[in-house]
Short mmCIF file of C-alpha atoms in Angstrom, two decimals:
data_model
loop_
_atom_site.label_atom_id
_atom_site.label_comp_id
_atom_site.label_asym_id
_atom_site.label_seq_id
_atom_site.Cartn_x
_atom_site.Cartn_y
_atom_site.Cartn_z
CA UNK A 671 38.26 -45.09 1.47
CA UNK A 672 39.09 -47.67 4.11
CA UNK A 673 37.17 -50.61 4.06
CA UNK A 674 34.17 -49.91 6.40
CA UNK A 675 34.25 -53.44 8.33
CA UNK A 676 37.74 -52.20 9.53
CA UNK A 677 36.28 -49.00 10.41
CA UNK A 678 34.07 -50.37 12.41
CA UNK A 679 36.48 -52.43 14.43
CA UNK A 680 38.80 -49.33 15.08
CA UNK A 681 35.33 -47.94 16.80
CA UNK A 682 34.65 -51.01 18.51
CA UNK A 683 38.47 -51.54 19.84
CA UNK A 684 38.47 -47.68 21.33
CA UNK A 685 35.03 -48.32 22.90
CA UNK A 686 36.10 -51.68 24.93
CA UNK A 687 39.51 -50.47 26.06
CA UNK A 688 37.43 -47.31 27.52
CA UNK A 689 34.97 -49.72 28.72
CA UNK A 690 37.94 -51.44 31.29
CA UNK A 691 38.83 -47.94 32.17
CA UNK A 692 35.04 -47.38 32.84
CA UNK A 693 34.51 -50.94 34.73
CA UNK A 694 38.13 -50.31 36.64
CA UNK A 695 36.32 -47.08 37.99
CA UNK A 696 32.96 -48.53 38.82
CA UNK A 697 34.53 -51.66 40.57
CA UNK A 698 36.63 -49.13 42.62
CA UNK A 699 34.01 -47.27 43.54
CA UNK A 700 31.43 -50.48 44.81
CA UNK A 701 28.80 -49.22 42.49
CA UNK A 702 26.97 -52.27 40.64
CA UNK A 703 26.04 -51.02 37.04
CA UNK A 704 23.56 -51.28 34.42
CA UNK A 705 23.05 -50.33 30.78
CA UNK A 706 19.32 -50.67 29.77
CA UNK A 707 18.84 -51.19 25.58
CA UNK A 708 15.16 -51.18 24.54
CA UNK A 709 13.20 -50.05 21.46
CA UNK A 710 11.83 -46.42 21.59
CA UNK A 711 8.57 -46.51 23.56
CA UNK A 712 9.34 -50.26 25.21
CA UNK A 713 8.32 -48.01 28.80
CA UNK A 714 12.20 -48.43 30.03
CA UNK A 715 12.32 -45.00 31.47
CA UNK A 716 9.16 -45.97 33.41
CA UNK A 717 10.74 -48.84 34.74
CA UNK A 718 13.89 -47.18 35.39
CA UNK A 719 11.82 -44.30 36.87
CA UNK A 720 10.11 -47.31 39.73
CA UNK A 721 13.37 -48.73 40.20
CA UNK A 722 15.36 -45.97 41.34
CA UNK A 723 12.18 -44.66 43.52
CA UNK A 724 11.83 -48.09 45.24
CA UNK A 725 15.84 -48.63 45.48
CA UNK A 726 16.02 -44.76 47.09
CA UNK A 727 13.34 -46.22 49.30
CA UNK A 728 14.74 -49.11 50.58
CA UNK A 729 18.07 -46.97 51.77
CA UNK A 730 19.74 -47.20 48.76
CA UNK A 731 21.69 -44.82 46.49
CA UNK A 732 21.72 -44.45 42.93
CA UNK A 733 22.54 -42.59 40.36
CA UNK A 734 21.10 -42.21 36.19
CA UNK A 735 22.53 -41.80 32.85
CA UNK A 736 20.28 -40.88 30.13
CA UNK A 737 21.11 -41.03 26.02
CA UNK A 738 18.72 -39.61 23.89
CA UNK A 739 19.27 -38.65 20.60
CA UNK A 740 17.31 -34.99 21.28
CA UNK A 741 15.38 -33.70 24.64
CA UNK A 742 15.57 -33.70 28.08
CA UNK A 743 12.59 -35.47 28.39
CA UNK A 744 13.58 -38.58 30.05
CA UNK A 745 15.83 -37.25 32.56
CA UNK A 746 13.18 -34.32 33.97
CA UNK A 747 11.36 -38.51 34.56
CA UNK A 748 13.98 -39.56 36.12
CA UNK A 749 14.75 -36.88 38.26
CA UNK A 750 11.17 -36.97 40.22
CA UNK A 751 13.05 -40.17 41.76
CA UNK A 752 15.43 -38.30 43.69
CA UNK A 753 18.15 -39.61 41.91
CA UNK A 754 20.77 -37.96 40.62
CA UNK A 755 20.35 -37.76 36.92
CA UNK A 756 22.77 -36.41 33.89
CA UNK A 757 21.08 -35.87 30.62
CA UNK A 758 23.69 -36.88 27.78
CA UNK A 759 22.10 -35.29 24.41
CA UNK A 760 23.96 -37.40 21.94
CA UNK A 761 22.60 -35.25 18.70
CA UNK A 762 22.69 -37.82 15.95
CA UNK A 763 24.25 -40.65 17.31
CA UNK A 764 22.16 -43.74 17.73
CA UNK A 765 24.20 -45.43 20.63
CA UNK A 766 25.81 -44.35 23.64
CA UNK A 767 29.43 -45.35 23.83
CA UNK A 768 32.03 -45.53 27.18
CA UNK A 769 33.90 -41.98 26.17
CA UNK A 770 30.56 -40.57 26.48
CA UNK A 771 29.95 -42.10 30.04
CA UNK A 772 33.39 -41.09 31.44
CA UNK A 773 32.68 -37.39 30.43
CA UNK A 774 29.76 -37.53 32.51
CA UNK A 775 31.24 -39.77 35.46
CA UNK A 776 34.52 -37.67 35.61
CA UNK A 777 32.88 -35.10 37.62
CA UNK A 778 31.34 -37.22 40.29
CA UNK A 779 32.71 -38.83 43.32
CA UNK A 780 31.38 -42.82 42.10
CA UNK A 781 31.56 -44.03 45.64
CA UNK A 782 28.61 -41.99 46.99
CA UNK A 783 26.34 -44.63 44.27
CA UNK A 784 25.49 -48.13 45.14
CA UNK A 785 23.96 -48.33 41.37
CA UNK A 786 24.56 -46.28 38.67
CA UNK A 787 21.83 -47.24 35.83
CA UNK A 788 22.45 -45.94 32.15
CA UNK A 789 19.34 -45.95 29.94
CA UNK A 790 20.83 -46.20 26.58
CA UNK A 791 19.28 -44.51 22.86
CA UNK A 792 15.90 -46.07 22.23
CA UNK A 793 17.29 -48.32 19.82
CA UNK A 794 17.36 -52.43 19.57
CA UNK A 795 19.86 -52.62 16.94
CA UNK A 796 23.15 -50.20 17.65
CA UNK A 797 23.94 -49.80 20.92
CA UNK A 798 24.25 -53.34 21.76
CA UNK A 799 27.73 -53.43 20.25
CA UNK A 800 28.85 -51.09 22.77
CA UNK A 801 29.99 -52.34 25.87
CA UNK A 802 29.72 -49.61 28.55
CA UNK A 803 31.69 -50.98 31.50
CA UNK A 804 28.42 -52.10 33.01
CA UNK A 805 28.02 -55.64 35.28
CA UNK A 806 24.59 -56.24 33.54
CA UNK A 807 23.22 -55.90 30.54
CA UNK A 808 19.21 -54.96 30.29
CA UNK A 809 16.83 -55.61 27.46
CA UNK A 810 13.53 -54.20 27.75
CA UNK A 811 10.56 -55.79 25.49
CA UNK A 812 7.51 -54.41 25.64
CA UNK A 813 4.30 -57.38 25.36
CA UNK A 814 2.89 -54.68 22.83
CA UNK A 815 6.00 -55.14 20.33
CA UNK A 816 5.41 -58.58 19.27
CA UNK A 817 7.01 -62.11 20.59
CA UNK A 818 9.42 -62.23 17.15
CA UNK A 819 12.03 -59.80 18.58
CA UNK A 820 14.25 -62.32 19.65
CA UNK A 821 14.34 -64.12 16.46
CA UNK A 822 14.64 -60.35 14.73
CA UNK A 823 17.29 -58.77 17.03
CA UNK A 824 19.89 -61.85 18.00
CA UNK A 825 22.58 -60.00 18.67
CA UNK A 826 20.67 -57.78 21.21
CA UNK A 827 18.87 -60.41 23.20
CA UNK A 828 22.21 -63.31 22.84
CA UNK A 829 24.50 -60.08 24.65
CA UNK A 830 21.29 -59.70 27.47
CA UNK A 831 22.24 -60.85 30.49
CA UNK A 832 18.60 -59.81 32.20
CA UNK A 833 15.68 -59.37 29.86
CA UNK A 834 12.47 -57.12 31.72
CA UNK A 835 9.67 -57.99 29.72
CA UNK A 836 6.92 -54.70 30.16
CA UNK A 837 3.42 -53.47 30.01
CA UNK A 838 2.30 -57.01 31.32
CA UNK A 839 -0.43 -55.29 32.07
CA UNK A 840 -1.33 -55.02 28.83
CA UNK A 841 -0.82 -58.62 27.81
CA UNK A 842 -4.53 -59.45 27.44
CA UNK A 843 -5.20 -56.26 25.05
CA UNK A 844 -2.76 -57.77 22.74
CA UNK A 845 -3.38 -60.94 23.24
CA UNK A 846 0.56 -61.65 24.26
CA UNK A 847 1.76 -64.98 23.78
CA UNK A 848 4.12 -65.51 27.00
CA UNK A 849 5.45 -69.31 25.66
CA UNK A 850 6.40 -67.91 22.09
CA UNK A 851 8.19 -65.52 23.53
CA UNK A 852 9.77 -67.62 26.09
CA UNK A 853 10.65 -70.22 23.08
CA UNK A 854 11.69 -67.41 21.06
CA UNK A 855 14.25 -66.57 23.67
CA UNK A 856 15.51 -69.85 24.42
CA UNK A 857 16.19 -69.91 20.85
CA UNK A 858 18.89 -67.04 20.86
CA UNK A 859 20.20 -67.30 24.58
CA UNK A 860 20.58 -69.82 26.83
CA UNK A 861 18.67 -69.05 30.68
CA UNK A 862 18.79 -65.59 30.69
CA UNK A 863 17.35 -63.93 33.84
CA UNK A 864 13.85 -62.81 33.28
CA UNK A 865 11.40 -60.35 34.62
CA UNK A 866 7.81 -59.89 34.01
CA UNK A 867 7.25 -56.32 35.14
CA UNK A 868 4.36 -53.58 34.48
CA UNK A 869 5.72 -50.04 35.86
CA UNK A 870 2.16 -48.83 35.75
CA UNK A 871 1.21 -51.47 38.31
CA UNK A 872 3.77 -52.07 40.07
CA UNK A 873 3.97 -56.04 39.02
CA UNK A 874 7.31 -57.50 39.41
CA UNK A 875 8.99 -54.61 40.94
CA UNK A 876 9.86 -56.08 44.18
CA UNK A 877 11.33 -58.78 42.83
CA UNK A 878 13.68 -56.97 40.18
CA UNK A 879 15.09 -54.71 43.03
CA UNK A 880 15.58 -57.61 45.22
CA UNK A 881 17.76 -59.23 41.96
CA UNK A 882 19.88 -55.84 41.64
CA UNK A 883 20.24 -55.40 45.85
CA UNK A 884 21.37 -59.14 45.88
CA UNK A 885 23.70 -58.44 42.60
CA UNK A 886 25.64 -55.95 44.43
CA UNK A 887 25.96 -57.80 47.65
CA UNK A 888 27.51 -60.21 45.90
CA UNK A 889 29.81 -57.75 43.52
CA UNK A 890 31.15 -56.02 46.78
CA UNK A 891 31.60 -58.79 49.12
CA UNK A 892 35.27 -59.76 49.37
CA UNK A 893 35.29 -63.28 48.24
CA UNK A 894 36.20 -65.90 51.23
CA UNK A 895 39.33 -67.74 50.27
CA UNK B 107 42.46 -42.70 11.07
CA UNK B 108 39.64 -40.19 9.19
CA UNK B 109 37.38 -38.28 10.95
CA UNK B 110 34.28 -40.63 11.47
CA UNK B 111 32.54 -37.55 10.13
CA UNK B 112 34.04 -37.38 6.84
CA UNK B 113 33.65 -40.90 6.29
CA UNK B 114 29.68 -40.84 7.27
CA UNK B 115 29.72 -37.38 4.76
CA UNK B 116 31.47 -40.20 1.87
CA UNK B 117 29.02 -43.00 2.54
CA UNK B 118 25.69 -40.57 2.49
CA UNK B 119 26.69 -38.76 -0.21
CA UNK B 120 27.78 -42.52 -2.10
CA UNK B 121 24.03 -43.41 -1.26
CA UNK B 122 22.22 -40.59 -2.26
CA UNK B 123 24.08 -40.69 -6.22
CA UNK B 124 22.39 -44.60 -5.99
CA UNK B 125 18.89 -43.26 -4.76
CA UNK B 126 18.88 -40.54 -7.73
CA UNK B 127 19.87 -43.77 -10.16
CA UNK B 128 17.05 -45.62 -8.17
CA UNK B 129 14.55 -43.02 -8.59
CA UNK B 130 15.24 -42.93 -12.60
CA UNK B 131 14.35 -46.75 -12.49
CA UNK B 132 11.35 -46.04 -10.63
CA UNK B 133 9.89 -43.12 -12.40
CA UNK B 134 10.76 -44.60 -15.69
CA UNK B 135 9.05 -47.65 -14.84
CA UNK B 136 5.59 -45.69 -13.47
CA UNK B 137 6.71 -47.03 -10.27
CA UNK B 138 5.18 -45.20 -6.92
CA UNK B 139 7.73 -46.05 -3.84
CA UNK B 140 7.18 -45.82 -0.17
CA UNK B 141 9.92 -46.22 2.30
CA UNK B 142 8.82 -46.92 5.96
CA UNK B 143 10.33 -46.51 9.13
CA UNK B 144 9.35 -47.08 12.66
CA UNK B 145 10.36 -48.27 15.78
CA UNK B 146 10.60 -52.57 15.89
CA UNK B 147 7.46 -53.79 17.22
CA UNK B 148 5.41 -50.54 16.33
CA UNK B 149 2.91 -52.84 13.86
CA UNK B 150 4.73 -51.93 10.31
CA UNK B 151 4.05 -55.12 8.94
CA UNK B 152 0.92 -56.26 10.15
CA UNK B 153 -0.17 -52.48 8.29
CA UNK B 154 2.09 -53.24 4.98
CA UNK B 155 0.22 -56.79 4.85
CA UNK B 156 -2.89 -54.83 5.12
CA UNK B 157 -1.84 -52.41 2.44
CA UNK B 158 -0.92 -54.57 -0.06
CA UNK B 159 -3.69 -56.93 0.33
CA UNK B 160 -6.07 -54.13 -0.12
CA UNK B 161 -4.48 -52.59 -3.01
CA UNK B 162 -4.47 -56.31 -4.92
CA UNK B 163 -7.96 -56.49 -4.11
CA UNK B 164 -8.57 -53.24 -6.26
CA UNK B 165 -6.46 -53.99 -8.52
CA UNK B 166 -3.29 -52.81 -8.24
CA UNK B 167 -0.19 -54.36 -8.77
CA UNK B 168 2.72 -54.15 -5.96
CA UNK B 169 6.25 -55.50 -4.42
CA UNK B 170 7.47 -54.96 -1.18
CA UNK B 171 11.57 -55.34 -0.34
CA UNK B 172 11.52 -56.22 3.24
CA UNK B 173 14.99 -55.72 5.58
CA UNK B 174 15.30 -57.70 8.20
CA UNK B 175 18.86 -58.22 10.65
CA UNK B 176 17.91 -61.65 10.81
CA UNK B 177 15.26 -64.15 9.58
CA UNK B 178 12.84 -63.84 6.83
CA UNK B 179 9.54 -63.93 8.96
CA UNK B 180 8.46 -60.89 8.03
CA UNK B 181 8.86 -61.60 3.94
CA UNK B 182 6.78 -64.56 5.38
CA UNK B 183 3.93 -62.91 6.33
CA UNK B 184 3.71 -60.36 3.70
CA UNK B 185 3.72 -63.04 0.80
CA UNK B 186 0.34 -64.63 2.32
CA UNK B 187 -1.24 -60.80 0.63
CA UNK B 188 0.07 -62.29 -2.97
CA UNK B 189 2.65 -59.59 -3.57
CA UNK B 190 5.89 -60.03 -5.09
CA UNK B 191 8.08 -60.05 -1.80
CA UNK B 192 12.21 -60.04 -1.74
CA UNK B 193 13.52 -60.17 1.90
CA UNK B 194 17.23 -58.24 2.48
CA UNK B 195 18.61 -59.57 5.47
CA UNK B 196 21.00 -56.74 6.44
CA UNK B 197 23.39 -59.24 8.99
CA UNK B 198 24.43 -56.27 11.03
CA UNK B 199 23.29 -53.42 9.48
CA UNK B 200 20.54 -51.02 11.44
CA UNK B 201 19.26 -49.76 7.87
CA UNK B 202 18.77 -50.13 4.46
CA UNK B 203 21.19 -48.28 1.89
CA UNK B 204 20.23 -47.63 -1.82
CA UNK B 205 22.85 -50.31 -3.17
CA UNK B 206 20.81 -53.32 -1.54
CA UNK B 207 17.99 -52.25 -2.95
CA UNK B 208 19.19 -51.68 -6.32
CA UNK B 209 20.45 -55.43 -5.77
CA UNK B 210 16.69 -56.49 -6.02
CA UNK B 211 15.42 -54.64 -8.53
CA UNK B 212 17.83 -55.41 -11.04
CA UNK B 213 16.82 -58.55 -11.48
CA UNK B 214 12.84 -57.25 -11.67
CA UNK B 215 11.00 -55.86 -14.64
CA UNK B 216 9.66 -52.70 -12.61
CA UNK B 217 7.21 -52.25 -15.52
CA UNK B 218 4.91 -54.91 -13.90
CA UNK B 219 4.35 -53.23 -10.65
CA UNK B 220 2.34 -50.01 -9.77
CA UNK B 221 3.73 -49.98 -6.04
CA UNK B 222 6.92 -50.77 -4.81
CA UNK B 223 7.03 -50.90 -0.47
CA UNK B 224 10.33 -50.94 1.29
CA UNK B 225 9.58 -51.78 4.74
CA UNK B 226 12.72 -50.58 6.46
CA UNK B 227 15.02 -52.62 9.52
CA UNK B 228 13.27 -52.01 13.02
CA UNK B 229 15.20 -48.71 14.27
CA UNK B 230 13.41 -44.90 14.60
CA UNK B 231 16.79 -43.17 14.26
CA UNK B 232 19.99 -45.21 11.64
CA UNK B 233 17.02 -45.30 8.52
CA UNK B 234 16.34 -42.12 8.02
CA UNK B 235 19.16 -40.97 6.86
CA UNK B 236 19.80 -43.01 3.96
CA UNK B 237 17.14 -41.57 1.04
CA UNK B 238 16.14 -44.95 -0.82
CA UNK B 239 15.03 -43.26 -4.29
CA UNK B 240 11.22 -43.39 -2.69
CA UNK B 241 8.75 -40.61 -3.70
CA UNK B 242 6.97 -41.19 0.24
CA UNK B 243 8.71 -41.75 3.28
CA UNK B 244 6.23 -43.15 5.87
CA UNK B 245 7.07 -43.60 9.54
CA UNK B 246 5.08 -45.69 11.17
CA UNK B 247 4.27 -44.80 15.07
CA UNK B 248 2.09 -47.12 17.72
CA UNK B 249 -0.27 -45.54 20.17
CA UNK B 250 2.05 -47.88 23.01
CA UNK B 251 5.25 -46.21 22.05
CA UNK B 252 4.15 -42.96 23.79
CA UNK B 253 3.42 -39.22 22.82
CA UNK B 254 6.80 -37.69 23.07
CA UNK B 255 8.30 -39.79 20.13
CA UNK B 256 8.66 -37.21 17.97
CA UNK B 257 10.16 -34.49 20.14
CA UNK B 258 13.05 -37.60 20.59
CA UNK B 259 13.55 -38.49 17.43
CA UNK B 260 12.91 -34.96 15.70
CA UNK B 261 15.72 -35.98 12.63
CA UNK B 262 13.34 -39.04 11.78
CA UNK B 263 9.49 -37.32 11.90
CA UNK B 264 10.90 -33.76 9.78
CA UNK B 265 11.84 -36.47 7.13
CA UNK B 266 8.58 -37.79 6.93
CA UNK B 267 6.16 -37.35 4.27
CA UNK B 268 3.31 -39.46 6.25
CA UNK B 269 2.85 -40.71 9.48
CA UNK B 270 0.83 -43.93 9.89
CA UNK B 271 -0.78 -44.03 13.69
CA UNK B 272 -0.81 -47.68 14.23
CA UNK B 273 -3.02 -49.61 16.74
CA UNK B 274 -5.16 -47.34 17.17
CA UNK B 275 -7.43 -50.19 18.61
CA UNK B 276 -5.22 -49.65 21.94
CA UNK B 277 -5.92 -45.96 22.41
CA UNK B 278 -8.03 -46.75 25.28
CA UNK B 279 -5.90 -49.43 26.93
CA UNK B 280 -3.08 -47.24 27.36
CA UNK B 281 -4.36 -43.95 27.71
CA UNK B 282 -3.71 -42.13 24.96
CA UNK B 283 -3.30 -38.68 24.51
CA UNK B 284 -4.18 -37.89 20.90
CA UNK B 285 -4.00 -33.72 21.48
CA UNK B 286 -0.60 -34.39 23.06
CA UNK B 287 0.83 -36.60 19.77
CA UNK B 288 -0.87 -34.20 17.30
CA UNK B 289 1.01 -30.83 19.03
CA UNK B 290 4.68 -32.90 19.41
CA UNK B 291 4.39 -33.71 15.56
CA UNK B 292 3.55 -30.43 14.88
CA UNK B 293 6.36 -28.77 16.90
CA UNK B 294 8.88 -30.62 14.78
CA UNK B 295 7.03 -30.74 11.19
CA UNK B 296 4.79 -28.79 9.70
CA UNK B 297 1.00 -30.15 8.03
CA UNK B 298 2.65 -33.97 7.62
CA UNK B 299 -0.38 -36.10 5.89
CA UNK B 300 -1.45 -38.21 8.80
CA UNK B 301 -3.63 -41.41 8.72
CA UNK B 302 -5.10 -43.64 12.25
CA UNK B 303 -4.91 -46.91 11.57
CA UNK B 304 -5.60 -50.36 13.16
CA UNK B 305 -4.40 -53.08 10.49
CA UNK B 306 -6.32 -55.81 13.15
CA UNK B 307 -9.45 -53.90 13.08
CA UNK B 308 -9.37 -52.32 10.01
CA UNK B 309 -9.63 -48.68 10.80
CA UNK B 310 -8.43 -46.22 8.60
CA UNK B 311 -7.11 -48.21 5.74
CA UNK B 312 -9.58 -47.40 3.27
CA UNK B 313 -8.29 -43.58 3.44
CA UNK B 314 -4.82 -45.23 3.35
CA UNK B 315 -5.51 -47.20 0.36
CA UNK B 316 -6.65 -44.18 -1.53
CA UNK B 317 -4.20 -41.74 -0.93
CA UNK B 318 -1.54 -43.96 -2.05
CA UNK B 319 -3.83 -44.89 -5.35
CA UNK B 320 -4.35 -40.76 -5.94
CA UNK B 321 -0.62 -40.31 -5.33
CA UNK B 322 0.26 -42.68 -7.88
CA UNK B 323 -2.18 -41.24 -10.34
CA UNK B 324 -0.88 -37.15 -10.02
CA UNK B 325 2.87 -39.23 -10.49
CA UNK B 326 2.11 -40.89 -13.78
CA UNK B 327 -0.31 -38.42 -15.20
CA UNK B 328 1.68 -36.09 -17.34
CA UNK B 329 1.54 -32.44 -16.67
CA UNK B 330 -1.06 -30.59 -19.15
CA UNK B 331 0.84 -27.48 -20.41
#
């Protein structure tokens, strides 16, 4: 048997070239995207769920990938939003990867999305080394999971490019050390962008969908030369 | 290149010769083995900790193999309850496999330990495919992580032998819906032994503690023909 490392790489190669023909599309299209990695049971589809209610408020279109390993669960969530949603069941698989995504996007005219969020498999480990075409990368981290994760999960937090920290609103229950974690991050990745958010309560909302609007103002503004 | 398929089929079916050759060590040696997944964060360690403090107290003699991607915080923590502790740090890998574990134990004399723990790498769906030569598989599920875990991750709760409720102290904080987690289990598994536990407060251990004792007895008693 081939050595597994090389495998691997094989996998990884395919994904990222699909990942260009992925970001090619999305650029083409205006649409600024996201790809949202979390442990199971972080609360990401309840943030994802506020953020595409308060973007569809604010005059905004958007449109939601969902990977879960088995259910429709999440994207029945989602859909309450008004946002249009596609389920992908991946049946086994513990990551979503970019053939995946164009199957889905394939179908759909891109340019009638300003954002196009895709909540990844509940999973901090795997799908992290799968680039999906996306111009952000999302972490979620619940205050319930402990302020380690960082430390435990480099890889995942070093490739975040926006970390959402949830449930603030339980911070006191668990008595939630904010500056470990803070430290903790620092540790692994330099200034990341950081949210302290509770879907529940609507704390930091406003100011995470004023981050994404600005993010695509700036992705589809022609740059003056 | 091989159909990723066959090559998974080669590297399960590699791993589960290894688990039977674990298991042989293990039973020889009067050995009882738990193997426990669960979502990062969900409070596996802090319970583990518990456990094997408890079981010293009365006692019992134990080890506990600990994977971690990165750092050895949580062989750390789990040597403070006086247990032999080895820490695998995986570098990559989402799971454990049967080969790093028989890396450990071939350097121990399993005759000195009534209870061997393996707490698994962080991740609800990669670990539970990969049999470890245990005679329990545990998964380990937080009252935060939300009701509809195992209807998401069906592969990972039919494969388990017990499920640990943890933080059961946070029932109230978050809402939960006990009914609601006891009819998703049993919609995917049938009559799984099932413990509540809060390793900060103390609840439910005691049961804990002497189910895995009684377990250990019916395994080394011999059968009376």
């Amino acid at each position: 048997m081939r050595p597994l490392v090389e495998i691997k790489r094989n996998i990884l190669e395919k994904n990222d070239l699909e990942a260009d023909r992925l970001r090619d599309r999305f650029n083409a299209a205006g649409c600024y995207v996201t790809n949202w990695i979390s442990s199971p049971g972080s609360g990401k589809t309840a943030l994802l769920e506020e953020t595409l209610r308060e973007l569809i408020k604010r005059g905004e279109s958007a449109a939601a990938i969902v990977g879960d390993m088995a259910t429709a669960l999440d994207a029945d969530r989602l859909s309450r939003s008004g946002a249009m949603v596609k389920q992908i069941e991946t049946i086994g698989c513990c990551h979503l990867e970019s053939d995946m995504i164009i199957n889905v996007v394939e179908s759909w005219d891109l340019s009638q999305y300003n954002f196009v969020f895709i909540e990844n498999v509940g999973n901090l480990v795997c799908p992290s080394s799968y680039d999906l075409g996306e111009d952000e990368r999302v972490v979620c981290l619940s205050v319930t999971e402990g302020e380690d994760k960082p430390l435990k999960y480099p890889s995942t937090f070093m490739a975040a490019d926006t970390i959402l920290v949830t449930k603030i609103d339980l911070a006191a229950a668990v008595e939630f050390d904010r500056d470990a974690l803070l430290s903790n991050i620092r540790s692994v990745t330099q200034q990341p962008t950081l949210f302290e958010t509770s879907a529940k309560r609507g704390i930091g909302i406003e100011a995470w969908i004023d981050h994404l609007i600005q993010r695509r103002i700036e992705k589809v503004t022609p740059v003056q030369v």
